[in-house]
Amino acid sequence: MLLHFTKMHGLGNDFMMLDLISQKVRLRPEQIRRLADRHRGVGFDQLLTVEAPERHDADFKYRIFNADGSEVENCGNGARCFAVFVHDRRLTHKKELLVETAGGLLGLKLADQGQVSVDMGVPRLHPDALPFLAQAQATSYALQVEQQTYDIGAVSMGNPHAVLRVESAIQAPVETLGPLIEQHARFPKRVNVGFLEVLDRQSGRLRVYERGAGETQACGTGACAAMVYGRLRGWFDEQVTLQLPGGHLQIHWAGPDQHLTMTGPAQRVFEGQIYL
Ligand SMILES: N[C@H](CCC[C@H](N)C(=O)O)C(=O)O
């Protein structure tokens, strides 16, 4: 079977976009892993599909699969690409969309200069939302990893995030500590791991070791989770620019029980066809 797709990225976090309204196909995890292979397939951090909504109040259903084939609840950089993709495919003319994900409803808004704003909903702070094994909800938690204990934030953006503050994001032990926390027993569904350097009350640097994909050039939900943790700890104001290796994201969050908005770019790379 020949599969039509569009390759896109959000700040270097790259995606294979599939319109499953116009082409009917069901992909098994091992097929997704092969498509994700950067030598034998298309190569991507995540595969994103566009499907007809199940909820009556949504325009589309948006499903997200990591490179390891696991289906997950949300993808922030992917949501911006999703908005551009459904317009390119002429699946809608609306500039503001509601899309349903396994993690809840997202509001997508095509802004100017190719920017897209995403209403990411209300961040979930109870450990059960990740899930994260903890006695009670707290602003930060002590997590023992081998012989060391780390102070972490635990935030759900629909998908789970652990966030650590570091002196320097560039020198953070992402490759070694990232996988140890991603697979930590206190995260039964694994976790995305953010390494946050606070620059001032309106800016920071972030690197993310993503669940099911490893370190990516950017992580949208990771940037949201890092800003939430930084704001809860009193380090950030309500409007923050986070610098990731692939570029900048603007995050706005007034505080608990409020919706969070993330704004950034979405870029097309190529159209393609691949034999399944
Ligand atoms: N690896 C994530 C999914 C992709 C998130 C990321 N690419 C983003 O932009 O939010 C997870 O397993 O929850």
Short mmCIF file of C-alpha atoms and ligand atoms in Angstrom, two decimals:
data_model
loop_
_atom_site.label_atom_id
_atom_site.label_comp_id
_atom_site.label_asym_id
_atom_site.label_seq_id
_atom_site.Cartn_x
_atom_site.Cartn_y
_atom_site.Cartn_z
CA MET A 1 0.00 0.00 0.00
CA LEU A 2 1.21 3.54 -0.84
CA LEU A 3 0.76 6.05 2.03
CA HIS A 4 0.59 9.80 1.31
CA PHE A 5 2.04 12.04 4.04
CA THR A 6 3.43 15.50 4.79
CA LYS A 7 6.65 15.98 6.75
CA MET A 8 6.53 19.00 9.11
CA HIS A 9 8.30 20.31 12.17
CA GLY A 10 7.79 22.68 15.09
CA LEU A 11 11.21 24.10 16.04
CA GLY A 12 12.95 20.95 14.78
CA ASN A 13 10.60 18.53 16.62
CA ASP A 14 9.65 16.63 13.48
CA PHE A 15 6.46 14.89 12.45
CA MET A 16 4.96 12.65 9.81
CA MET A 17 1.43 13.98 9.24
CA LEU A 18 -1.26 11.56 8.02
CA ASP A 19 -4.74 12.54 6.79
CA LEU A 20 -6.77 9.48 7.78
CA ILE A 21 -10.02 11.12 6.69
CA SER A 22 -9.00 10.88 3.01
CA GLN A 23 -7.05 7.61 3.30
CA LYS A 24 -8.15 4.70 5.43
CA VAL A 25 -5.30 2.87 7.14
CA ARG A 26 -4.66 1.44 10.60
CA LEU A 27 -0.99 1.34 11.65
CA ARG A 28 0.42 -1.23 14.07
CA PRO A 29 3.19 -0.15 16.52
CA GLU A 30 5.87 -2.06 14.58
CA GLN A 31 4.82 -0.26 11.36
CA ILE A 32 5.10 3.10 13.17
CA ARG A 33 8.55 2.17 14.46
CA ARG A 34 9.65 1.30 10.90
CA LEU A 35 8.23 4.56 9.51
CA ALA A 36 10.06 6.44 12.28
CA ASP A 37 13.40 4.87 11.33
CA ARG A 38 15.65 7.63 9.94
CA HIS A 39 17.44 5.16 7.60
CA ARG A 40 14.71 2.76 6.46
CA GLY A 41 11.59 4.91 6.79
CA VAL A 42 10.51 8.57 6.77
CA GLY A 43 12.14 9.40 10.12
CA PHE A 44 10.31 11.47 12.79
CA ASP A 45 9.94 12.11 16.52
CA GLN A 46 6.16 11.60 16.33
CA LEU A 47 3.54 10.47 13.81
CA LEU A 48 0.36 12.60 13.92
CA THR A 49 -2.98 11.59 12.43
CA VAL A 50 -6.05 13.63 11.48
CA GLU A 51 -9.34 11.77 11.96
CA ALA A 52 -13.04 12.57 12.17
CA PRO A 53 -14.01 13.68 15.69
CA GLU A 54 -15.94 11.49 18.15
CA ARG A 55 -16.97 14.50 20.29
CA HIS A 56 -19.72 16.64 18.79
CA ASP A 57 -17.97 19.85 19.96
CA ALA A 58 -14.68 19.08 18.16
CA ASP A 59 -13.68 19.75 14.53
CA PHE A 60 -11.16 16.90 14.33
CA LYS A 61 -9.61 14.08 16.32
CA TYR A 62 -5.81 14.36 16.72
CA ARG A 63 -3.82 11.23 17.60
CA ILE A 64 -0.14 11.18 18.49
CA PHE A 65 2.31 8.25 18.23
CA ASN A 66 5.91 8.40 19.47
CA ALA A 67 8.78 7.02 17.37
CA ASP A 68 8.72 3.89 19.57
CA GLY A 69 5.13 3.22 18.43
CA SER A 70 3.48 4.23 21.74
CA GLU A 71 0.27 6.30 21.47
CA VAL A 72 0.23 9.32 23.80
CA GLU A 73 -2.15 11.99 25.04
CA ASN A 74 -0.77 15.25 23.64
CA CYS A 75 1.88 16.94 21.52
CA GLY A 76 2.18 20.72 21.62
CA ASN A 77 4.53 21.33 18.68
CA GLY A 78 2.45 18.84 16.71
CA ALA A 79 -0.76 20.74 17.46
CA ARG A 80 0.61 23.81 15.66
CA CYS A 81 1.57 21.68 12.64
CA PHE A 82 -1.88 20.02 12.80
CA ALA A 83 -3.58 23.43 12.30
CA VAL A 84 -1.47 24.21 9.20
CA PHE A 85 -1.85 20.67 7.81
CA VAL A 86 -5.67 20.53 7.91
CA HIS A 87 -5.76 23.87 6.07
CA ASP A 88 -3.27 22.68 3.44
CA ARG A 89 -5.40 19.55 2.91
CA ARG A 90 -8.50 21.78 2.61
CA LEU A 91 -10.19 19.80 5.36
CA THR A 92 -11.39 23.11 6.85
CA HIS A 93 -11.35 26.85 6.19
CA LYS A 94 -11.77 27.78 9.88
CA LYS A 95 -8.92 29.77 11.43
CA GLU A 96 -9.90 28.64 14.92
CA LEU A 97 -10.32 24.91 15.57
CA LEU A 98 -11.19 22.62 18.45
CA VAL A 99 -9.41 19.25 18.30
CA GLU A 100 -9.88 16.29 20.58
CA THR A 101 -6.90 14.35 21.85
CA ALA A 102 -6.62 11.50 24.31
CA GLY A 103 -5.55 14.19 26.81
CA GLY A 104 -8.50 16.54 26.29
CA LEU A 105 -9.63 19.39 23.99
CA LEU A 106 -7.13 21.80 22.39
CA GLY A 107 -8.00 25.18 20.84
CA LEU A 108 -5.88 25.92 17.74
CA LYS A 109 -5.67 29.45 16.25
CA LEU A 110 -3.80 30.36 13.07
CA ALA A 111 -2.06 33.67 13.86
CA ASP A 112 0.10 35.95 11.65
CA GLN A 113 3.56 35.22 10.12
CA GLY A 114 2.95 31.45 10.24
CA GLN A 115 2.57 31.46 14.01
CA VAL A 116 -0.04 29.25 15.67
CA SER A 117 -1.50 29.75 19.15
CA VAL A 118 -2.70 26.71 21.09
CA ASP A 119 -5.02 26.80 24.10
CA MET A 120 -3.52 23.80 25.91
CA GLY A 121 -6.29 23.66 28.49
CA VAL A 122 -5.74 23.71 32.26
CA PRO A 123 -2.49 22.06 33.44
CA ARG A 124 -3.18 19.16 35.79
CA LEU A 125 -1.14 19.26 39.01
CA HIS A 126 -2.38 16.24 40.96
CA PRO A 127 0.18 13.37 40.77
CA ASP A 128 -2.58 10.92 39.81
CA ALA A 129 -3.04 12.87 36.52
CA LEU A 130 0.41 11.86 35.24
CA PRO A 131 0.43 9.22 36.91
CA PHE A 132 3.20 9.82 39.47
CA LEU A 133 3.42 7.82 42.71
CA ALA A 134 3.43 10.39 45.56
CA GLN A 135 1.88 10.68 49.04
CA ALA A 136 0.03 13.92 48.16
CA GLN A 137 0.05 16.81 45.66
CA ALA A 138 2.93 19.25 46.19
CA THR A 139 4.72 22.03 44.27
CA SER A 140 7.85 19.88 44.12
CA TYR A 141 8.84 16.32 45.02
CA ALA A 142 12.05 14.56 46.12
CA LEU A 143 12.90 11.86 43.56
CA GLN A 144 15.71 9.39 44.29
CA VAL A 145 17.62 8.29 41.20
CA GLU A 146 20.40 5.79 41.95
CA GLN A 147 22.43 7.47 44.79
CA GLN A 148 21.17 11.02 44.15
CA THR A 149 17.95 12.80 45.18
CA TYR A 150 16.50 15.43 42.84
CA ASP A 151 13.89 18.14 43.44
CA ILE A 152 11.34 17.83 40.60
CA GLY A 153 8.06 19.30 39.45
CA ALA A 154 5.34 16.94 38.18
CA VAL A 155 2.85 18.42 35.69
CA SER A 156 0.35 16.85 33.27
CA MET A 157 -0.45 18.66 30.01
CA GLY A 158 -2.54 15.61 29.12
CA ASN A 159 0.83 13.85 28.89
CA PRO A 160 3.18 13.50 31.86
CA HIS A 161 6.18 15.76 32.59
CA ALA A 162 8.89 15.80 35.26
CA VAL A 163 10.82 19.11 35.40
CA LEU A 164 14.19 19.78 37.08
CA ARG A 165 15.75 23.21 37.55
CA VAL A 166 19.42 23.25 36.46
CA GLU A 167 22.18 25.90 36.54
CA SER A 168 22.90 25.40 32.83
CA ALA A 169 20.62 23.68 30.30
CA ILE A 170 23.55 23.29 27.89
CA GLN A 171 25.57 21.36 30.52
CA ALA A 172 22.60 19.43 31.98
CA PRO A 173 23.02 15.59 32.10
CA VAL A 174 20.15 15.05 29.61
CA GLU A 175 21.57 11.89 27.97
CA THR A 176 22.32 10.13 31.30
CA LEU A 177 19.67 11.38 33.75
CA GLY A 178 16.89 11.74 31.14
CA PRO A 179 16.36 8.01 30.51
CA LEU A 180 16.74 7.13 34.22
CA ILE A 181 13.83 9.45 35.11
CA GLU A 182 11.83 8.58 31.96
CA GLN A 183 11.78 4.92 33.11
CA HIS A 184 11.57 5.63 36.87
CA ALA A 185 9.28 3.24 38.81
CA ARG A 186 7.35 6.20 40.30
CA PHE A 187 6.10 7.01 36.76
CA PRO A 188 4.08 3.90 35.83
CA LYS A 189 3.40 5.23 32.29
CA ARG A 190 6.96 6.65 31.98
CA VAL A 191 7.47 10.45 31.74
CA ASN A 192 8.93 13.28 29.65
CA VAL A 193 11.88 14.94 31.45
CA GLY A 194 12.55 18.70 31.23
CA PHE A 195 15.83 20.40 32.28
CA LEU A 196 15.00 24.07 32.98
CA GLU A 197 17.46 26.94 33.34
CA VAL A 198 15.75 30.10 34.63
CA LEU A 199 17.29 33.22 33.01
CA ASP A 200 14.94 35.86 34.50
CA ARG A 201 11.22 36.24 35.37
CA GLN A 202 10.25 36.30 31.66
CA SER A 203 12.69 33.82 30.12
CA GLY A 204 14.39 30.46 30.44
CA ARG A 205 16.27 27.76 28.55
CA LEU A 206 14.92 24.20 28.30
CA ARG A 207 16.03 20.82 27.03
CA VAL A 208 13.64 17.85 27.07
CA TYR A 209 14.32 14.13 27.06
CA GLU A 210 11.01 12.93 25.61
CA ARG A 211 9.22 9.73 26.59
CA GLY A 212 9.38 7.34 23.64
CA ALA A 213 11.62 9.56 21.50
CA GLY A 214 14.71 10.68 23.45
CA GLU A 215 16.02 14.26 23.42
CA THR A 216 14.20 16.35 20.79
CA GLN A 217 15.05 19.80 19.44
CA ALA A 218 11.90 21.11 21.10
CA CYS A 219 8.96 19.83 23.16
CA GLY A 220 5.79 21.97 23.25
CA THR A 221 4.06 20.27 26.17
CA GLY A 222 7.45 20.15 27.91
CA ALA A 223 7.78 23.92 27.56
CA CYS A 224 4.28 24.35 29.00
CA ALA A 225 5.03 22.04 31.94
CA ALA A 226 8.35 23.77 32.65
CA MET A 227 6.69 27.20 32.69
CA VAL A 228 3.94 25.92 35.01
CA TYR A 229 6.51 24.48 37.42
CA GLY A 230 8.61 27.66 37.26
CA ARG A 231 5.56 29.83 37.94
CA LEU A 232 4.37 27.65 40.83
CA ARG A 233 7.86 27.95 42.35
CA GLY A 234 7.71 31.77 42.01
CA TRP A 235 10.47 32.02 39.37
CA PHE A 236 8.31 33.18 36.40
CA ASP A 237 5.74 35.87 35.63
CA GLU A 238 2.63 34.92 33.63
CA GLN A 239 4.20 35.53 30.18
CA VAL A 240 7.46 33.65 29.48
CA THR A 241 9.70 32.97 26.47
CA LEU A 242 11.40 29.58 26.63
CA GLN A 243 14.47 28.95 24.45
CA LEU A 244 14.75 25.33 23.30
CA PRO A 245 17.58 23.99 21.12
CA GLY A 246 15.30 24.36 18.06
CA GLY A 247 13.98 27.85 18.84
CA HIS A 248 11.66 29.92 21.05
CA LEU A 249 8.13 29.34 22.37
CA GLN A 250 5.89 31.94 24.04
CA ILE A 251 3.87 30.60 26.98
CA HIS A 252 1.13 32.44 28.86
CA TRP A 253 -0.36 31.07 32.10
CA ALA A 254 -1.98 33.23 34.81
CA GLY A 255 -1.97 30.46 37.44
CA PRO A 256 -3.76 27.38 38.80
CA ASP A 257 -7.16 26.53 37.26
CA GLN A 258 -6.40 28.89 34.32
CA HIS A 259 -5.96 27.86 30.68
CA LEU A 260 -2.42 27.92 29.34
CA THR A 261 -1.60 29.26 25.85
CA MET A 262 1.50 28.37 23.81
CA THR A 263 2.46 30.25 20.62
CA GLY A 264 5.09 29.28 18.07
CA PRO A 265 5.82 28.32 14.44
CA ALA A 266 4.86 25.31 12.31
CA GLN A 267 6.84 24.50 9.16
CA ARG A 268 6.22 22.26 6.15
CA VAL A 269 9.24 20.33 4.82
CA PHE A 270 8.02 17.99 2.04
CA GLU A 271 5.12 15.88 0.74
CA GLY A 272 5.78 12.21 0.20
CA GLN A 273 4.49 8.72 -0.53
CA ILE A 274 5.86 5.62 1.16
CA TYR A 275 5.21 1.89 0.70
CA LEU A 276 3.75 0.40 3.86
N1 LIG B 1 6.94 12.37 23.85
C1 LIG B 1 5.65 12.90 24.31
C2 LIG B 1 4.71 13.18 23.12
C3 LIG B 1 5.22 14.31 22.20
C4 LIG B 1 5.33 15.63 22.92
C5 LIG B 1 6.16 16.72 22.25
N2 LIG B 1 6.74 16.42 20.97
C6 LIG B 1 5.44 18.08 22.24
O1 LIG B 1 5.70 18.91 21.36
O2 LIG B 1 4.62 18.29 23.17
C7 LIG B 1 5.00 11.89 25.29
O3 LIG B 1 5.35 10.71 25.23
O4 LIG B 1 4.16 12.33 26.07
#
